[in-house]
Amino acid sequence: MIAASRLLAIVAPDSAPIKRLVQEAKERGMLIDASYGHKTQSVLLMDTDHVILSALPTETLSARWTEKCEHQEEEQ
C-alpha cells in the first residue's frame, strides 16, 4: 500500500527516460520493487523521491485511483 496523497504519477516502464529514472533511483537507494519478481508493468513516482515498481498495469492502477477519488467525493 502507498499513501495516495504522496503519489505524483503512474507511468509505463518502457521509455528510455523512465528506465534512466529507475536506474538512478536504484543507485540512490530510493527504489522500491513491489513487483514480487513479476514483470514490471508500471512505475509509481512519489513526492518523497521514491520510485516504486509494480506488476500491475498502469491502466489498472489508474482505474483504482479514479474509483477511489470518486468514492471520496461522494462521501463529502
Short mmCIF file of C-alpha atoms in Angstrom, two decimals:
data_model
loop_
_atom_site.label_atom_id
_atom_site.label_comp_id
_atom_site.label_asym_id
_atom_site.label_seq_id
_atom_site.Cartn_x
_atom_site.Cartn_y
_atom_site.Cartn_z
CA MET A 1 0.00 0.00 0.00
CA ILE A 2 1.13 3.52 -0.67
CA ALA A 3 -0.08 6.86 0.58
CA ALA A 4 -2.27 8.08 -2.27
CA SER A 5 -1.68 11.71 -1.32
CA ARG A 6 2.06 11.24 -1.96
CA LEU A 7 1.64 9.84 -5.50
CA LEU A 8 2.77 12.14 -8.30
CA ALA A 9 2.47 9.91 -11.38
CA ILE A 10 1.87 6.41 -12.68
CA VAL A 11 3.88 5.72 -15.83
CA ALA A 12 4.76 2.82 -18.12
CA PRO A 13 8.29 1.47 -17.67
CA ASP A 14 9.11 1.18 -21.39
CA SER A 15 10.59 4.57 -22.32
CA ALA A 16 14.27 5.36 -22.05
CA PRO A 17 13.76 8.34 -19.68
CA ILE A 18 11.78 6.18 -17.24
CA LYS A 19 14.40 3.42 -17.42
CA ARG A 20 17.07 6.02 -16.57
CA LEU A 21 14.94 7.35 -13.72
CA VAL A 22 14.54 3.81 -12.31
CA GLN A 23 18.30 3.18 -12.59
CA GLU A 24 19.12 6.47 -10.86
CA ALA A 25 16.65 5.70 -8.05
CA LYS A 26 18.27 2.28 -7.61
CA GLU A 27 21.72 3.85 -7.34
CA ARG A 28 20.44 6.36 -4.73
CA GLY A 29 18.66 3.66 -2.71
CA MET A 30 15.24 5.18 -3.44
CA LEU A 31 13.85 2.28 -5.50
CA ILE A 32 11.15 0.02 -4.05
CA ASP A 33 10.48 -3.14 -6.05
CA ALA A 34 6.91 -4.14 -5.25
CA SER A 35 6.60 -6.38 -8.31
CA TYR A 36 7.40 -9.54 -6.30
CA GLY A 37 9.55 -10.93 -9.12
CA HIS A 38 6.93 -10.39 -11.81
CA LYS A 39 7.46 -8.25 -14.88
CA THR A 40 7.29 -4.53 -14.08
CA GLN A 41 4.23 -3.07 -15.80
CA SER A 42 4.09 0.34 -14.12
CA VAL A 43 6.30 2.76 -12.27
CA LEU A 44 4.93 4.97 -9.49
CA LEU A 45 6.67 8.26 -8.81
CA MET A 46 6.26 9.61 -5.30
CA ASP A 47 6.76 13.12 -3.93
CA THR A 48 9.33 11.71 -1.49
CA ASP A 49 11.61 10.98 -4.49
CA HIS A 50 10.94 7.25 -4.15
CA VAL A 51 10.30 5.21 -7.28
CA ILE A 52 8.09 2.13 -6.91
CA LEU A 53 7.94 -0.75 -9.40
CA SER A 54 4.61 -2.54 -9.72
CA ALA A 55 3.46 -5.67 -11.55
CA LEU A 56 0.02 -4.12 -12.03
CA PRO A 57 -0.63 -2.41 -15.39
CA THR A 58 -0.87 1.37 -15.47
CA GLU A 59 -4.50 1.14 -16.62
CA THR A 60 -5.47 -0.94 -13.58
CA LEU A 61 -3.76 1.43 -11.14
CA SER A 62 -5.26 4.46 -12.86
CA ALA A 63 -8.77 2.95 -12.70
CA ARG A 64 -8.35 2.17 -9.00
CA TRP A 65 -7.10 5.70 -8.36
CA THR A 66 -10.04 7.25 -10.22
CA GLU A 67 -12.52 4.97 -8.44
CA LYS A 68 -11.08 5.93 -5.05
CA CYS A 69 -11.25 9.66 -5.83
CA GLU A 70 -14.87 9.39 -6.99
CA HIS A 71 -15.79 7.45 -3.84
CA GLN A 72 -14.22 10.13 -1.63
CA GLU A 73 -16.12 12.89 -3.45
CA GLU A 74 -19.41 11.05 -2.88
CA GLU A 75 -18.73 10.87 0.87
CA GLN A 76 -18.21 14.63 1.15
#
